Short mmCIF file of C-alpha atoms in Angstrom, two decimals:
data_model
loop_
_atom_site.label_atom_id
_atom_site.label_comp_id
_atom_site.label_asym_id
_atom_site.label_seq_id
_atom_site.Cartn_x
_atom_site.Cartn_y
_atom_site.Cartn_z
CA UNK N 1 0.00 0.00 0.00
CA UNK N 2 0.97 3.29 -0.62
CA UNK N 3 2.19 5.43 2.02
CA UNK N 4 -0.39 8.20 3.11
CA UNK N 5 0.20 11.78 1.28
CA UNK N 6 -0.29 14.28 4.55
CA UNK N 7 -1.50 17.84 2.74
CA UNK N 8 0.45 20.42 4.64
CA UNK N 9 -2.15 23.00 4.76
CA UNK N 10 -6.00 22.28 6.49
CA UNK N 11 -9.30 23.98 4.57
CA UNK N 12 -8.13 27.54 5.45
CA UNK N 13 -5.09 27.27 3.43
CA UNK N 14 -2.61 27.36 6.70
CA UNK N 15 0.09 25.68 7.62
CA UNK N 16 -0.37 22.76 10.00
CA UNK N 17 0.97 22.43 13.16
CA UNK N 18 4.24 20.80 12.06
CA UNK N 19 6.97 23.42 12.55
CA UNK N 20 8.72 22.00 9.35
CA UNK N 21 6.34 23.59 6.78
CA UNK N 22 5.71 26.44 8.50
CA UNK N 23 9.62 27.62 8.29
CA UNK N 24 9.60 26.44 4.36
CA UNK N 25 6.96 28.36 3.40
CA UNK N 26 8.28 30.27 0.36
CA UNK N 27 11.22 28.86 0.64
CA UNK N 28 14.49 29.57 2.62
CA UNK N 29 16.45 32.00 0.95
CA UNK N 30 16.28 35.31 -0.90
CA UNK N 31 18.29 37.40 -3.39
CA UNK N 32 19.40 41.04 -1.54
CA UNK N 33 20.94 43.82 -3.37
CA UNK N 34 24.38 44.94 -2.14
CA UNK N 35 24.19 48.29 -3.65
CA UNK N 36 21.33 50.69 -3.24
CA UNK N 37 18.47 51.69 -5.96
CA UNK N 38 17.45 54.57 -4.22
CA UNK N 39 17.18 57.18 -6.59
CA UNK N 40 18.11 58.15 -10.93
CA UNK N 41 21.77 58.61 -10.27
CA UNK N 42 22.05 55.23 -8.19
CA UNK N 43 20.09 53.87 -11.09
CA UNK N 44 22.22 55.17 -14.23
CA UNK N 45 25.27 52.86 -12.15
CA UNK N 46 23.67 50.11 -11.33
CA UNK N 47 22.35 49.41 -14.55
CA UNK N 48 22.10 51.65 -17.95
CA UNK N 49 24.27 53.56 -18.51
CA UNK N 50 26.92 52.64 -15.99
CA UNK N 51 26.59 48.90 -16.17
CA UNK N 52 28.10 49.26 -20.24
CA UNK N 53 31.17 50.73 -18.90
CA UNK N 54 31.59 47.87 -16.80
CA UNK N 55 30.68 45.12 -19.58
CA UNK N 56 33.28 45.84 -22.06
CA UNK N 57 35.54 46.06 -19.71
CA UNK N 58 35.29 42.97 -18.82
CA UNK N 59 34.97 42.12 -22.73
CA UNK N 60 38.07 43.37 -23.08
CA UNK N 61 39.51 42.01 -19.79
CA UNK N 62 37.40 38.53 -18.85
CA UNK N 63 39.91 37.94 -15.89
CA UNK N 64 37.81 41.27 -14.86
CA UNK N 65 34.71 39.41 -14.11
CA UNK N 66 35.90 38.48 -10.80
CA UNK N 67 36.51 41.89 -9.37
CA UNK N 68 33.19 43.12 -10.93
CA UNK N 69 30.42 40.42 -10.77
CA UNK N 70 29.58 37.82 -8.30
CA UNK N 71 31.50 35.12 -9.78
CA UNK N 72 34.02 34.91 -7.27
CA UNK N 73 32.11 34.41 -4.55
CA UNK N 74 29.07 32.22 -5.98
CA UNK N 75 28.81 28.43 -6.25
CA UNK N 76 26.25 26.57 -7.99
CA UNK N 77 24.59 23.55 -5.73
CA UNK N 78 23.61 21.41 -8.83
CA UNK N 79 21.42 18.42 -8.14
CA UNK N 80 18.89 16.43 -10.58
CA UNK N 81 16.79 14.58 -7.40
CA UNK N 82 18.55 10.93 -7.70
CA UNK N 83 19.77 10.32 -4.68
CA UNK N 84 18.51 12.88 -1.99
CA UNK N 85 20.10 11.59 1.66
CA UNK N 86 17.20 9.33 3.12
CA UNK N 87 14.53 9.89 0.46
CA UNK N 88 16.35 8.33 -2.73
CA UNK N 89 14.93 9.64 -6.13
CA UNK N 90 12.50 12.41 -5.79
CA UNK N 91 13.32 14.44 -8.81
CA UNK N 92 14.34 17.99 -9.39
CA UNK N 93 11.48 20.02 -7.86
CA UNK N 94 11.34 17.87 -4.74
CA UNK N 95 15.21 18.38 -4.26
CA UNK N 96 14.70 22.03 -4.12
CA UNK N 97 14.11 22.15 -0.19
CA UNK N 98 17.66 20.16 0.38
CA UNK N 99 19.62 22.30 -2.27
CA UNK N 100 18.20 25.69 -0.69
CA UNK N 101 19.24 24.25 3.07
CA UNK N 102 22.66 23.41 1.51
CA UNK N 103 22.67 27.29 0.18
CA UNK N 104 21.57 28.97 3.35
CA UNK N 105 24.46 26.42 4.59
CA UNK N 106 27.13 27.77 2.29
CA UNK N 107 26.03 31.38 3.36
CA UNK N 108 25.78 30.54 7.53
CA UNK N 109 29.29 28.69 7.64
CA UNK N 110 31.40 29.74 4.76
CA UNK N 111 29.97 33.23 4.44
CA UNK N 112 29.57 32.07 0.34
CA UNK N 113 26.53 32.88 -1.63
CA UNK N 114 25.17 29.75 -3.12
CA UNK N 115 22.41 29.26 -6.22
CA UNK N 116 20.43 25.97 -5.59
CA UNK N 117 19.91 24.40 -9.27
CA UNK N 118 17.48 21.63 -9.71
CA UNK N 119 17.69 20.16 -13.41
CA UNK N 120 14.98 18.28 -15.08
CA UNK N 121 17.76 15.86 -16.98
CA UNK N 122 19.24 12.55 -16.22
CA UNK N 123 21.85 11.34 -19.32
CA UNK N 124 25.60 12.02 -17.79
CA UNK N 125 26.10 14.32 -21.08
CA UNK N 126 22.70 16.49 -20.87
CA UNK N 127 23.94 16.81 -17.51
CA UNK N 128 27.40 17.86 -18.13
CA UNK N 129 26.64 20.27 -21.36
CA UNK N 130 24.43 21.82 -18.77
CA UNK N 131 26.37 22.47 -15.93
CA UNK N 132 29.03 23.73 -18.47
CA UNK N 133 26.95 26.36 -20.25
CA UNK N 134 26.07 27.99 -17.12
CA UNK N 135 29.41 27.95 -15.22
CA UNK N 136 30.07 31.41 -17.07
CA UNK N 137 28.03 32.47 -13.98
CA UNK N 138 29.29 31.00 -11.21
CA UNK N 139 32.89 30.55 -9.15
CA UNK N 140 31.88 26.71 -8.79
CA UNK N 141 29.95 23.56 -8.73
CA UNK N 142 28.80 22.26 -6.02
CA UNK N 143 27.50 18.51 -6.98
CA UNK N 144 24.01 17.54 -4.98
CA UNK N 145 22.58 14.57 -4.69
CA UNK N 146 23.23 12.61 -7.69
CA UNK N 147 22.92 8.55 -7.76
CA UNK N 148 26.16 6.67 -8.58
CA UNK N 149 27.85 5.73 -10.18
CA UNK N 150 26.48 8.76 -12.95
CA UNK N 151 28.38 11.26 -9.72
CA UNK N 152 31.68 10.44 -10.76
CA UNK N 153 31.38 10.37 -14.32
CA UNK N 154 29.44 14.11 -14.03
CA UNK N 155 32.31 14.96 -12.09
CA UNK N 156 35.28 13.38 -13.92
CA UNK N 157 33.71 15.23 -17.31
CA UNK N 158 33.45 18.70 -15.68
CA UNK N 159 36.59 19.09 -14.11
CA UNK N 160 38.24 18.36 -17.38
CA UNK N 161 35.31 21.07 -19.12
CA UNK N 162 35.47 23.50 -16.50
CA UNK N 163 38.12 25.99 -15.28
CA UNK N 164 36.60 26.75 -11.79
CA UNK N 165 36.36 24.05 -8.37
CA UNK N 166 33.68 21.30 -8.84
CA UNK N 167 33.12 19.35 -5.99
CA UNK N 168 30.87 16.56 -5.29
CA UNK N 169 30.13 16.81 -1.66
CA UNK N 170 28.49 13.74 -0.88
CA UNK N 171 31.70 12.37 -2.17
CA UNK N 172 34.41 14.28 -0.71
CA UNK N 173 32.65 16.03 2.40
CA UNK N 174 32.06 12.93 3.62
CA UNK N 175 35.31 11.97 2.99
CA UNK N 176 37.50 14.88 4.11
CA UNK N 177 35.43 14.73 7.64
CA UNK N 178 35.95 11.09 7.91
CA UNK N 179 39.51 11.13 7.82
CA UNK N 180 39.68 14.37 10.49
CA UNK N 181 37.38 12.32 12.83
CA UNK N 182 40.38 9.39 11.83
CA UNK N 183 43.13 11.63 12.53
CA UNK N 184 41.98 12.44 15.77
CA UNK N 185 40.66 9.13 17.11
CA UNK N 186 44.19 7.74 16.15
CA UNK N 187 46.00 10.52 18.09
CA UNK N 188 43.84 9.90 20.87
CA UNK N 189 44.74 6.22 21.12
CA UNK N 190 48.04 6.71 20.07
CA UNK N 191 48.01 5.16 16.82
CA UNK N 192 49.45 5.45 13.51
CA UNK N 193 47.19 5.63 10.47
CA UNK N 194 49.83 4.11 8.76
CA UNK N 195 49.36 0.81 11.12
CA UNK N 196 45.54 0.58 10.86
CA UNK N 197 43.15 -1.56 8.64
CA UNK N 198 39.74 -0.38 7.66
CA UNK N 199 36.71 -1.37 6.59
CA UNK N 200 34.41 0.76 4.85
CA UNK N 201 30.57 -0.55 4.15
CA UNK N 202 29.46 1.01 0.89
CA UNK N 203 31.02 1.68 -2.18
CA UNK N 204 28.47 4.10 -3.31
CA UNK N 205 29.85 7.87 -3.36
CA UNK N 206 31.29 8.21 0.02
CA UNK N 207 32.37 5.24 0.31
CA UNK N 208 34.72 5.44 -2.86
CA UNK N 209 35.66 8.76 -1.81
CA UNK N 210 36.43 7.98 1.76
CA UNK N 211 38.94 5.10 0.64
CA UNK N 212 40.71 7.52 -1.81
CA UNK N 213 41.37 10.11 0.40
CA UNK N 214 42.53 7.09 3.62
CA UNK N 215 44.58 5.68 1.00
CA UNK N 216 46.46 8.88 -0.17
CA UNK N 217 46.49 10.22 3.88
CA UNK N 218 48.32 6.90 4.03
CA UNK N 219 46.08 4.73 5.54
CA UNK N 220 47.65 0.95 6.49
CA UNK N 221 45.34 -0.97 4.39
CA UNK N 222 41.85 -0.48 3.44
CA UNK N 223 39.05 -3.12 2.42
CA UNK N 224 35.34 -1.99 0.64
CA UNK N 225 32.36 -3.97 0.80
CA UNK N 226 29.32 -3.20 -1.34
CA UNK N 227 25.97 -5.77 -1.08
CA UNK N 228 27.74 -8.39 -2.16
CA UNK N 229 30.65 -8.52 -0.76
CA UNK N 230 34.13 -7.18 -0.33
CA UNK N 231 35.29 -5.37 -3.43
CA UNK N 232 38.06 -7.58 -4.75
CA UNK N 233 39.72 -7.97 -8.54
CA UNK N 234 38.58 -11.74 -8.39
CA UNK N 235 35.17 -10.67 -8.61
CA UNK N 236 33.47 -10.31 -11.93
CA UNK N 237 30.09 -8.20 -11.57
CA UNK N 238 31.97 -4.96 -10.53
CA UNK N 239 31.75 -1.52 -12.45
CA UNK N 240 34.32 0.42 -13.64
CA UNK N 241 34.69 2.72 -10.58
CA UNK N 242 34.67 -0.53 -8.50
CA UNK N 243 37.02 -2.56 -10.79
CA UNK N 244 39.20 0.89 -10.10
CA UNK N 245 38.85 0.44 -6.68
CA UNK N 246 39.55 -3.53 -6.38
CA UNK N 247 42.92 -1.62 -7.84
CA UNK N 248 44.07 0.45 -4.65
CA UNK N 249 42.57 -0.97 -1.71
CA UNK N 250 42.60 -4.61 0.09
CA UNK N 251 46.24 -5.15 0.32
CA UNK N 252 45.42 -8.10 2.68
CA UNK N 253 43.39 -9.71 -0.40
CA UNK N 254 40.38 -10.37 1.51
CA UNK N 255 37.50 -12.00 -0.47
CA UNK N 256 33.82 -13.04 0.90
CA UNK N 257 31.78 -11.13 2.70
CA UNK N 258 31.53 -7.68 5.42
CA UNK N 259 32.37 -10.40 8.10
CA UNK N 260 35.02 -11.83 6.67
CA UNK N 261 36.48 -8.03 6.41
CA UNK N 262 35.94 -7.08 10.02
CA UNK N 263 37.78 -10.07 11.85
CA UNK N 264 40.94 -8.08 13.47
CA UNK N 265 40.13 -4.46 11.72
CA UNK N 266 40.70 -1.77 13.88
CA UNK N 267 38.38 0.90 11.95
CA UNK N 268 34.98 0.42 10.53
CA UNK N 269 33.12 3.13 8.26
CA UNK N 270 29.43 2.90 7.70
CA UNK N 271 28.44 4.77 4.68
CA UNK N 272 25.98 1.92 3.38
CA UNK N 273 22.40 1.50 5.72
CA UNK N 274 22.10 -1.77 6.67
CA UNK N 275 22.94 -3.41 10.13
CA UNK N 276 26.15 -5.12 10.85
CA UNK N 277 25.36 -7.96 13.57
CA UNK N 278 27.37 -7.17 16.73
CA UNK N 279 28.91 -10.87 16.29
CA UNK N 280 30.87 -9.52 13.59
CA UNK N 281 32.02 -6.40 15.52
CA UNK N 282 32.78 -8.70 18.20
CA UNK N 283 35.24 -10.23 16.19
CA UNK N 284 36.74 -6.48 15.62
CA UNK N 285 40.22 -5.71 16.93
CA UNK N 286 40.29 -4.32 20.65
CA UNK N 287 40.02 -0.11 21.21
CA UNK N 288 39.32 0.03 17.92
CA UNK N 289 37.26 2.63 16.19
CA UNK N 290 33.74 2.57 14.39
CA UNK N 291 32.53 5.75 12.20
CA UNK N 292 28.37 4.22 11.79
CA UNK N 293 27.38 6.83 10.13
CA UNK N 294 23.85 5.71 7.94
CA UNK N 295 21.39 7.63 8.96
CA UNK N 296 18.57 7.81 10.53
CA UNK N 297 19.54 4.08 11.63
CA UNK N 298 23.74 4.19 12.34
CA UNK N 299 24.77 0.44 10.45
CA UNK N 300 26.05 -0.17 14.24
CA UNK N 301 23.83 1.00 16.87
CA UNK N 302 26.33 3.44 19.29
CA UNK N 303 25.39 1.68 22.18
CA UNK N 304 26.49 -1.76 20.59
CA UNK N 305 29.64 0.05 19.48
CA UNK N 306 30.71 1.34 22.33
CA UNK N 307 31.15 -2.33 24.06
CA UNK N 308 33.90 -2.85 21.36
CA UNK N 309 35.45 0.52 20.31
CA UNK N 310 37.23 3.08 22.67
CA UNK N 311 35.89 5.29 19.78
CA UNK N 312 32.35 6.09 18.09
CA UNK N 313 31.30 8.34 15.21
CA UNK N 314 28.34 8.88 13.59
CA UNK N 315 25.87 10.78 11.26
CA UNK N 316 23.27 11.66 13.57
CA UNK N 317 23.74 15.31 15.46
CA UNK N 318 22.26 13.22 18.71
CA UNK N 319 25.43 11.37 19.73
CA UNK N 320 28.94 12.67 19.99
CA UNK N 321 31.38 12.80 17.06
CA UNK N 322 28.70 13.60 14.23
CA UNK N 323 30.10 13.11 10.73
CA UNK N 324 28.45 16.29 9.13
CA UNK N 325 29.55 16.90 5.89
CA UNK N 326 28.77 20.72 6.87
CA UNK N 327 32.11 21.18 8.78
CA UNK N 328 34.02 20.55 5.43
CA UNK N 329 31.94 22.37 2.36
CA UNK N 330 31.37 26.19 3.28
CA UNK N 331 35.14 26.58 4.04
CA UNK N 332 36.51 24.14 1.13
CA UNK N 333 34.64 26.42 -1.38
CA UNK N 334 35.52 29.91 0.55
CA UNK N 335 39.36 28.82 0.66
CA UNK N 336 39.46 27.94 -3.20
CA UNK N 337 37.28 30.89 -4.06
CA UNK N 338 39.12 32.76 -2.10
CA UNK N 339 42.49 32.50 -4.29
CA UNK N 340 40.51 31.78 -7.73
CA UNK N 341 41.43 28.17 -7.56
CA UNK N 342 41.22 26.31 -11.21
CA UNK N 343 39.79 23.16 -8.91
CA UNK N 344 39.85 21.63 -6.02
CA UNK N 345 42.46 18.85 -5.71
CA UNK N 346 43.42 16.13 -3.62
CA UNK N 347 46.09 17.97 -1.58
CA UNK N 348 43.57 20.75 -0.67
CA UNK N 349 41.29 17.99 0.53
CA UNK N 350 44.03 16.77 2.89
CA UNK N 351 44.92 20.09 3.78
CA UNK N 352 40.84 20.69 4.99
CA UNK N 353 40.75 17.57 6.98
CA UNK N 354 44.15 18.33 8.79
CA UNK N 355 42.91 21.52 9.50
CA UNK N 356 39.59 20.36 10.49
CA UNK N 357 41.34 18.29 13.30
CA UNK N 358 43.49 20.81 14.25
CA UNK N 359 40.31 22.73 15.42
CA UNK N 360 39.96 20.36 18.29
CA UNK N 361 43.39 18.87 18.84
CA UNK N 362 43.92 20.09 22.61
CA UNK N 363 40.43 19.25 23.18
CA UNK N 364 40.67 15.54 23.01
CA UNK N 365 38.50 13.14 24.30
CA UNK N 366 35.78 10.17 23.39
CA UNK N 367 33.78 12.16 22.62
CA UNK N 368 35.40 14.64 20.83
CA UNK N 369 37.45 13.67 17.95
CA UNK N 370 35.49 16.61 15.77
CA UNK N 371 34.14 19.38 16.00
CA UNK N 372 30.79 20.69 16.25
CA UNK N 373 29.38 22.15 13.84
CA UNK N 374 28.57 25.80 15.67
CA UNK N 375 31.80 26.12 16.60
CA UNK N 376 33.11 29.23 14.89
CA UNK N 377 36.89 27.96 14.60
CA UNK N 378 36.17 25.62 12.01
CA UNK N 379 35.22 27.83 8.75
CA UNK N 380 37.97 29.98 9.34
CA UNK N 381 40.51 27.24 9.65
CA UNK N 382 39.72 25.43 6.40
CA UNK N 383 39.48 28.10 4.52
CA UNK N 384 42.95 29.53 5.44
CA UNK N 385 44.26 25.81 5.14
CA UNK N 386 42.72 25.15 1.52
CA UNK N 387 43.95 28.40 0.38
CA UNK N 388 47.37 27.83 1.14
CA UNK N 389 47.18 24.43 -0.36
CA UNK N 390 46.04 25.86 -3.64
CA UNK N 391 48.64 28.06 -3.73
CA UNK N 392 51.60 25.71 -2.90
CA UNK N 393 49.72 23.24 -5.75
CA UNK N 394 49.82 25.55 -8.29
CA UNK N 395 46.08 26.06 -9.00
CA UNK N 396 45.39 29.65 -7.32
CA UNK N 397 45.28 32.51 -9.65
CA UNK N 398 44.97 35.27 -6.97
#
C-alpha cells in the first residue's frame, strides 16, 4: 500500500501544526541587493548607462569578471533529485528544499553565496553540457545529490570542461570529515594511520571517496564492501569505478563477505544502511574505532559500538562525534574561491581535513574527535588551510 500523502495545509489554506512547513513556506532563501536603488543617479550605475562601462571592460579584460560580478564568490549547488540523503529519487522540484538548506548552509558557515539548481535531466552528457553552459556564472559547482555511479562520471567530465572548483560533496565532504574524525581518534589512542586496517561498508559515493582520500592520507590498508561482498579484482560483476577500486585498496586480499572483512580491523566506516550484527564487531580488533554513520539508523547501533570501540562516530547530530559533511563544504569552497582556484584537488582535501582536526586537537577526548558544527573555529581554519594548499599546488590565480 501506498504510504499516506499528509497535505500540509487544512481547509483555510494554513500551515499545519508541524513546525517543518511552517519555516519552508516560500522557501528559505532570498536574493538582496548589495548596492542601493534609491534614486536616478544610483540607477544610471547600477544598470544603464553605468553597467556598459563595466561590460566591455570585462569584454576586453574577462579575468575582470571576478573583481566586478559575483563570480568569485558564488557556487552553484547542482542536483537532478537521484539520490537525496534518506529519500532516494525524488526528482528535481522535490530536491529544491535540500539544495536551498545546503545554500543557506554555504552562506551561515562559509559566508559564500550559493544558487540551488534543480535540473529536469538525467543522461551524464545532458547533464554535463548543462552544468558547463552555465558555469560562465558561477565561481563553482557544487554537486548535490546525484545517484552513482552517474556522480563520478558528471564529475570526472566537468573538471576536465570547466576551469573553476567542482566538488561533489556527498563524495568528498564525507570523505574529508571522515579522515579528520580518523586523525583524531588515532591521536587519541596513540596510533598510527599508517598501522591501521579499515573497513568501509558502501562503495556508493562516500564510500569510494572515503577510501581515496585514507589511502592517499596513508592509511595501512583499506578493504570496501558493497551488497555483495568485499570489493576484490577476483570478482566479476563490478563496475568500472569498482574494478578501479579492487585496484588500490585490500592489500590483505580479503575476499567473501563484510564479516570476513571485520575479523581483526581496527576501523569500521558505515556509509551503506544496513545493520552489521554485533557478532561480527565482536570479532573487531580491541580499542578500535567505528565511524556508523547511515542515517537515521547508524549500520552499528552506538550503544552496541561502544562495548567494542574506545571510539564512536556517527551521522546523527544526537550522539557525539557527528560526521556532518557541513564542517568541510562552506570553508573548502571559501578557501578555493578565495584564491581563484582552477579546482579543487586532492592535496587541498588533505589540507581541509588536517585543519579540520586541528580545530579540536587540545580538546581531546571520546567524545570529541570533531568538531561541532557551531563552533566558529572551524570555517575559518579550512578556509585559510585550503587556500594555502592551492597556492603551494599551483592552481590559485589570486
Amino acid at each position: 500500500m501506498a504510504a499516506e500523502i499528509v497535505n500540509p495545509k487544512d481547509g483555510l489554506g494554513e500551515d499545519v501544526i508541524d513546525p517543518a512547513f511552517a519555516l519552508h513556506r516560500g522557501g528559505k532563501m532570498a536574493v538582496q541587493a548589495t548596492v542601493p536603488v534609491r534614486d536616478a543617479d544610483d540607477l544610471s550605475l547600477a544598470y544603464t548607462p553605468g553597467v556598459a562601462k563595466v561590460c566591455s571592460a570585462i569584454a576586453e579584460q574577462p579575468e575582470l569578471v571576478h573583481d566586478y560580478t559575483w563570480k568569485s564568490q558564488v557556487v552553484a549547488v547542482v542536483t537532478d533529485g537521484s539520490a537525496v540523503l534518506g529519500l532516494g529519487d525524488i526528482g528535481p522540484e522535490a530536491s529544491l528544499p535540500v539544495m536551498e538548506g545546503k545554500a543557506i548552509l554555504f552562506k551561515q558557515f562559509g559566508g559564500v553565496d550559493a544558487v540551488p539548481v534543480a535540473l529536469d535531466c538525467r543522461e551524464v552528457g545532458e547533464i554535463v553540457d548543462t552544468v558547463a553552459r552555465m558555469a560562465p556564472s558561477f565561481g563553482g559547482v557544487n554537486l548535490e545529490d546525484i545517484s552513482a555511479p552517474r556522480c563520478f562520471e558528471i564529475e570526472d567530465r566537468l573538471k576536465e570542461r570547466l576551469d573553476i572548483p567542482v566538488f561533489h560533496d556527498d563524495q568528498h565532504g564525507t570523505a574529508i570529515v571522515t579522515l579528520a574524525a580518523l586523525r583524531n581518534a588515532a591521536v587519541l589512542r596513540r596510533r598510527a594511520l599508517g598501522e591501521l586496517r579499515a573497513v568501509i561498508s558502501g562503495a556508493g559515493a562516500a564510500g569510494v571517496a572515503i577510501a581515496r582520500i585514507l589511502t592517499e592520507a596513508g592509511i595501512g590498508d583499506v578493504t570496501v564492501c558493497d551488497s555483495k561482498g568485499i570489493v576484490s579484482p577476483d570478482r566479476t560483476d563490478l563496475n568500472p569505478v569498482k574494478q578501479d577500486l579492487a585496484g588500490f585498496t585490500n592489500k590483505a586480499k580479503l575476499s567473501g563477505s563484510l564479516e570476513t572483512a571485520l575479523a581483526g580491523a581496527d576501523v569500521f566506516i558505515g556509509v551503506s544502511g544496513g545493520t552489521v550484527p554485533e557478532s561480527a564487531v565482536a570479532t573487531m580488533a580491541p580499542e578500535g574505532f567505528i565511524f556508523a554513520m547511515a542515517n537515521p539508523n547508524p549500520e552499528i547501533h552506538p550503544d552496541v559500538a561502544r562495548r567494542y570501540a574506545s571510539v564512536v562516530a556517527t551521522g546523527r547530530s544526537d550522539y557525539p562525534n557527528q560526521i556532518n559533511n557541513v564542517l568541510a563544504f562552506p570553508g573548502v569552497f571559501a578557501g578555493a574561491l578565495q584564491v581563484r582556484a582552477s579546482e579543487i584537488t586532492e592535496g587541498m582535501k588533505i589540507a581541509a581535513a588536517e585543519a579540520l582536526a586541528a580545530v579540536v586537537a587540545e580538546e581531546l577526548s571520546a567524545d570529541r574527535v570533531i568538531p561541532s558544527p557551531f563552533d566558529e573555529r572551524v570555517a575559518p581554519a579550512v578556509t585559510a588551510a585550503v587556500a594555502a594548499a592551492a597556492r603551494a599546488e599551483g592552481v590559485a590565480r589570486a
